[in-house]
Coordinates of C-alpha atoms in Angstrom, one line a residue:
M1 CA 23.8 125.8 13.4
L2 CA 22.0 125.9 16.8
E3 CA 23.2 129.5 17.3
T4 CA 21.6 130.5 13.9
F5 CA 18.4 128.7 14.6
I6 CA 18.1 130.4 18.0
K7 CA 18.5 133.8 16.3
I8 CA 15.9 133.0 13.8
I9 CA 13.2 131.5 16.1
P10 CA 12.2 134.9 17.6
L11 CA 11.7 136.3 14.2
F12 CA 9.5 133.4 13.0
A13 CA 7.7 133.6 16.4
L14 CA 6.7 137.1 15.3
V15 CA 5.3 135.6 12.1
G16 CA 3.3 133.1 14.2
L17 CA 2.1 136.0 16.5
G18 CA 0.9 137.9 13.5
Y19 CA -1.0 134.8 12.3
L20 CA -2.7 134.3 15.7
C21 CA -3.6 138.0 16.1
K22 CA -5.2 138.0 12.7
K23 CA -7.0 134.7 13.4
H24 CA -8.4 135.9 16.7
K25 CA -9.2 139.4 15.3
I26 CA -6.9 141.1 17.7
V27 CA -5.8 143.2 14.8
G28 CA -8.2 144.3 12.1
V29 CA -8.0 145.2 8.4
I30 CA -7.6 148.9 9.1
S31 CA -4.9 148.6 11.7
L32 CA -2.9 146.2 9.4
K33 CA -3.3 148.6 6.5
Y34 CA -1.6 151.4 8.5
L35 CA 1.0 149.1 10.0
T36 CA 1.9 148.0 6.5
R37 CA 2.1 151.6 5.4
F38 CA 4.4 152.4 8.3
V39 CA 6.8 149.7 7.2
M40 CA 6.5 150.4 3.5
Y41 CA 6.6 154.2 3.6
L42 CA 8.8 155.0 6.6
S43 CA 10.6 152.3 8.5
L44 CA 12.0 150.0 5.8
P45 CA 12.9 153.0 3.4
A46 CA 14.8 154.5 6.4
V47 CA 16.9 151.4 6.7
L48 CA 17.7 151.3 3.0
L49 CA 18.4 155.0 2.7
G50 CA 20.7 155.0 5.7
K51 CA 22.7 152.0 4.6
L52 CA 23.0 153.0 0.9
A53 CA 23.9 156.7 1.7
S54 CA 26.7 155.6 3.9
T55 CA 28.1 153.0 1.4
D56 CA 30.8 153.7 -1.1
F57 CA 29.2 154.1 -4.6
E58 CA 31.7 151.8 -6.3
T59 CA 30.5 149.1 -4.0
L60 CA 26.9 149.7 -4.9
L61 CA 27.6 149.9 -8.7
D62 CA 28.5 146.2 -8.8
I63 CA 27.8 145.4 -12.4
P64 CA 28.8 141.7 -12.1
F65 CA 26.5 141.3 -9.1
L66 CA 23.5 143.0 -10.8
T67 CA 24.1 141.1 -14.1
A68 CA 24.4 137.7 -12.4
Y69 CA 21.2 138.3 -10.4
L70 CA 19.3 139.5 -13.5
I71 CA 20.4 136.6 -15.6
S72 CA 19.4 134.2 -12.8
L73 CA 15.9 135.8 -12.6
I74 CA 15.3 135.6 -16.4
S75 CA 16.8 132.1 -16.9
V76 CA 15.0 130.4 -14.0
M77 CA 11.7 132.2 -14.8
F78 CA 11.7 131.3 -18.5
T79 CA 13.1 127.8 -18.1
F80 CA 10.8 126.6 -15.4
G81 CA 7.9 128.6 -16.7
L82 CA 8.3 126.6 -20.0
V83 CA 8.7 123.3 -18.2
G84 CA 5.5 124.1 -16.2
Y85 CA 3.7 125.0 -19.4
F86 CA 4.2 121.5 -20.7
L87 CA 3.9 119.8 -17.3
F88 CA 0.6 121.3 -16.4
E89 CA -2.0 123.0 -18.6
K90 CA -0.6 124.4 -21.8
R91 CA -1.6 128.0 -21.2
A92 CA 0.8 130.9 -21.5
N93 CA -0.5 132.7 -18.4
Y94 CA 0.1 129.5 -16.4
G95 CA 3.7 129.3 -17.6
V96 CA 4.3 132.9 -16.6
M97 CA 2.8 132.5 -13.2
L98 CA 4.7 129.3 -12.5
G99 CA 8.0 130.9 -13.6
L100 CA 7.3 134.1 -11.5
G101 CA 6.5 132.0 -8.4
G102 CA 9.8 130.2 -8.8
V103 CA 11.9 133.4 -8.6
Y104 CA 10.0 136.2 -6.7
G105 CA 10.9 136.0 -3.1
N106 CA 10.1 138.0 0.0
I107 CA 13.2 140.2 0.2
G108 CA 11.6 143.4 1.6
F109 CA 9.6 142.0 4.5
L110 CA 11.6 138.9 5.3
A111 CA 15.2 138.8 3.9
I112 CA 16.2 142.3 5.1
P113 CA 15.1 141.9 8.8
L114 CA 16.1 138.2 9.0
L115 CA 19.6 138.5 7.6
A116 CA 20.2 141.7 9.5
V117 CA 19.9 139.6 12.7
T118 CA 21.6 136.5 11.6
V119 CA 24.4 137.8 9.4
G120 CA 24.7 141.6 9.9
E121 CA 23.0 144.9 9.2
W122 CA 25.3 145.5 6.2
T123 CA 23.3 142.8 4.3
S124 CA 20.6 145.4 3.5
V125 CA 22.9 146.9 0.8
P126 CA 23.1 143.9 -1.6
L127 CA 19.5 143.0 -0.7
A128 CA 18.4 146.5 -1.7
L129 CA 20.0 146.1 -5.1
M130 CA 18.2 142.8 -5.6
L131 CA 14.9 144.3 -4.5
T132 CA 15.4 147.1 -7.0
L133 CA 15.7 144.6 -9.9
D134 CA 12.6 142.7 -8.6
L135 CA 10.4 145.8 -8.4
L136 CA 11.7 147.7 -11.5
I137 CA 12.1 144.8 -13.9
L138 CA 10.7 141.5 -12.7
L139 CA 7.2 142.6 -11.7
P140 CA 6.4 145.0 -14.5
F141 CA 7.8 142.5 -17.1
S142 CA 5.7 139.7 -15.5
S143 CA 2.7 141.9 -15.5
F144 CA 3.1 142.6 -19.2
L145 CA 3.4 138.9 -20.0
L146 CA 0.4 138.1 -18.0
Q147 CA -1.6 140.9 -19.6
L148 CA -0.5 139.7 -23.0
S149 CA -1.3 136.1 -22.4
N150 CA -4.7 136.9 -21.0
T151 CA -5.8 139.0 -24.0
N152 CA -8.2 136.3 -25.2
N153 CA -9.4 135.4 -21.8
T154 CA -13.2 135.9 -21.4
Y155 CA -12.8 137.5 -18.0
F156 CA -10.4 140.2 -19.3
A157 CA -12.6 140.7 -22.4
H158 CA -15.5 141.9 -20.2
H159 CA -13.7 143.4 -17.1
E160 CA -11.2 146.2 -16.8
N161 CA -8.0 145.0 -15.3
N162 CA -6.4 147.6 -13.0
F163 CA -3.1 145.9 -12.9
T164 CA -1.8 146.9 -16.4
P165 CA 1.9 146.8 -17.2
F166 CA 2.1 150.6 -17.4
K167 CA 0.5 151.0 -14.0
A168 CA 2.7 148.3 -12.6
L169 CA 5.8 150.2 -13.8
K170 CA 4.4 153.5 -12.5
R171 CA 3.6 151.9 -9.1
S172 CA 7.1 150.5 -9.0
L173 CA 8.7 153.8 -9.7
L174 CA 6.6 155.5 -7.0
N175 CA 7.2 152.8 -4.5
P176 CA 8.7 154.3 -1.3
L177 CA 11.3 151.5 -1.2
I178 CA 12.5 152.4 -4.7
I179 CA 12.5 156.1 -4.0
S180 CA 14.6 155.6 -0.9
I181 CA 17.0 153.4 -2.8
I182 CA 17.4 156.0 -5.6
V183 CA 17.9 158.8 -3.1
G184 CA 20.5 156.6 -1.3
L185 CA 22.3 155.9 -4.5
I186 CA 22.4 159.6 -5.4
L187 CA 23.8 160.6 -2.0
S188 CA 26.4 157.9 -2.3
A189 CA 27.3 158.8 -5.9
W190 CA 27.8 162.5 -5.0
S191 CA 29.6 161.6 -1.7
I192 CA 27.1 163.6 0.3
T193 CA 27.4 162.8 4.0
L194 CA 24.3 163.0 6.0
P195 CA 24.5 164.7 9.5
A196 CA 25.0 162.3 12.4
S197 CA 21.6 163.3 13.8
V198 CA 19.9 162.3 10.5
I199 CA 21.7 159.0 10.5
E200 CA 20.6 158.4 14.1
G201 CA 17.0 159.3 13.3
L202 CA 17.0 157.0 10.3
A203 CA 18.4 154.2 12.5
L204 CA 15.7 154.8 15.1
L205 CA 12.9 154.8 12.6
G206 CA 14.3 151.7 10.8
S207 CA 14.6 149.7 14.1
G208 CA 10.8 149.0 13.8
A209 CA 11.1 147.6 10.3
G210 CA 12.2 144.1 11.3
P211 CA 9.6 143.1 13.9
C212 CA 6.7 144.9 12.2
A213 CA 7.5 143.3 8.8
M214 CA 7.7 139.8 10.3
F215 CA 4.4 140.4 12.1
I216 CA 2.8 141.5 8.8
V217 CA 4.0 138.4 7.0
G218 CA 2.2 136.3 9.7
T219 CA -1.1 138.2 9.2
A220 CA -0.8 137.7 5.4
L221 CA -0.6 133.9 5.9
F222 CA -3.9 133.7 7.7
G223 CA -6.7 132.4 5.5
R224 CA -4.4 130.5 3.2
S225 CA -4.6 126.7 3.3
M226 CA -2.9 123.6 2.0
K227 CA -5.6 121.9 -0.1
Q228 CA -5.5 119.0 -2.5
N229 CA -4.6 119.4 -6.2
S230 CA -1.7 121.7 -5.3
F231 CA 1.0 120.1 -7.5
A232 CA 1.6 123.5 -9.1
A233 CA 2.2 125.1 -5.7
I234 CA 4.7 122.3 -4.8
Y235 CA 6.4 122.9 -8.2
M236 CA 6.7 126.6 -7.6
S237 CA 7.9 126.0 -4.0
T238 CA 10.6 123.6 -5.1
V239 CA 12.0 125.9 -7.7
K240 CA 11.9 128.9 -5.3
L241 CA 13.6 127.2 -2.3
A242 CA 16.0 124.8 -4.1
I243 CA 16.7 125.7 -7.7
M244 CA 16.7 129.5 -7.6
P245 CA 19.3 129.8 -4.8
F246 CA 21.5 127.3 -6.6
V247 CA 21.3 129.1 -9.9
V248 CA 22.1 132.5 -8.2
F249 CA 25.1 130.9 -6.4
L250 CA 26.3 129.5 -9.7
M251 CA 25.8 132.7 -11.7
M252 CA 27.4 134.8 -9.0
T253 CA 30.4 132.5 -8.9
M254 CA 30.8 132.5 -12.7
F255 CA 30.7 136.3 -12.7
Q256 CA 33.4 136.3 -9.9
V257 CA 31.3 138.4 -7.5
N258 CA 32.7 139.1 -4.0
S259 CA 32.2 135.9 -2.0
V260 CA 30.4 137.7 0.8
W261 CA 27.9 139.2 -1.6
I262 CA 27.4 135.7 -3.1
L263 CA 26.4 134.5 0.4
I264 CA 23.8 137.2 0.7
A265 CA 22.5 136.9 -2.8
T266 CA 22.1 133.1 -2.3
L267 CA 20.3 133.6 1.0
G268 CA 18.1 136.3 -0.4
S269 CA 17.1 134.0 -3.3
A270 CA 16.2 131.3 -0.8
M271 CA 13.5 133.3 0.8
P272 CA 9.9 132.1 0.5
C273 CA 7.5 133.4 -2.1
A274 CA 6.4 137.0 -1.6
A275 CA 2.7 137.5 -0.6
V276 CA 2.4 139.8 -3.6
L277 CA 2.5 136.6 -5.8
G278 CA -0.9 135.7 -4.5
V279 CA -2.2 139.2 -5.2
M280 CA -1.0 139.1 -8.8
A281 CA -2.4 135.6 -9.3
E282 CA -5.8 136.8 -8.1
E283 CA -5.7 140.0 -10.2
Y284 CA -5.0 137.9 -13.3
K285 CA -7.2 135.0 -12.4
T286 CA -4.2 132.7 -12.9
L287 CA -3.4 129.9 -10.5
S288 CA -4.6 132.0 -7.6
H289 CA -5.1 129.1 -5.2
Q290 CA -1.8 127.5 -6.1
A291 CA 0.1 130.8 -5.8
S292 CA -1.4 131.4 -2.3
T293 CA -0.6 127.9 -1.3
A294 CA 3.0 128.3 -2.5
V295 CA 3.4 131.4 -0.3
L296 CA 2.2 129.5 2.7
L297 CA 4.2 126.3 1.9
T298 CA 7.5 128.1 1.3
T299 CA 7.2 130.2 4.4
V300 CA 6.6 127.1 6.6
V301 CA 9.4 125.1 5.0
S302 CA 11.8 128.0 5.2
V303 CA 11.8 127.8 9.0
V304 CA 14.0 124.8 8.5
T305 CA 15.7 125.5 5.2
L306 CA 17.0 129.0 6.0
P307 CA 18.9 128.1 9.2
L308 CA 20.4 125.1 7.4
L309 CA 21.5 127.3 4.4
I310 CA 22.8 130.1 6.6
H311 CA 24.9 127.6 8.6
F312 CA 26.2 125.8 5.5
L313 CA 27.2 129.0 3.6
K314 CA 28.7 130.8 6.7

């Protein structure tokens, strides 16, 4: 476990460095905007494209893996969204947000670089498949439910909401990460081998994804705070870090997924809440403070829980 913890510490140190740089205004909004674009549009897509293109297509088209993860997403989101609905305020949009917070993890910016260092670079393949389901199914579907449940909300009756389900789906399809995954899948399906120089170029470009992504996570945490009346945030955090990984592990085992991919799926599901959760909560004026608190809380707690889980599963 000590070896795993030592590997993880430098990565979380980058998160802390990003937080401090944002706090002391060493980096500004504009510089962070372009750094994020570099990771989203170039570096991380290069990692996914290179790995998927060089992986056998039969390995990628793992129906039991995809089915087990999708069932895990839906079952946990609806079950604990419903529990949260009765536990907190009986409002449909609250239930949707509580359920989404319990399942939507930071796979792109945290899981891929973190597990590449602690487990191996090959982990980007199953993580890319999980990321695809998150971006193509989970987020648009959640956006649709939030839009539907906010129909009678006074705010939405008088203001145009720019985060409609159709726009969410369109944004997902045009997401550089999704495009790189689709291109990688096509190359793998058609057994197209990229030239060695291209593979080396993608590897060089992708080498910056890990440190830059962790730094960006740190900057996103600045400004968030742990305040009182955050029981909903604790609820989402508990579901995300404890229940979601357990359900994924159980489902993957039931569907007889390869044991190594079960390991990665469980670890990927144990990642802290994605920063996008706070953005969606703010867009829909639904538990915005609690969602942001959950992002901060799960990120801090995962410094301890992730090394423990990696050591236990390995």
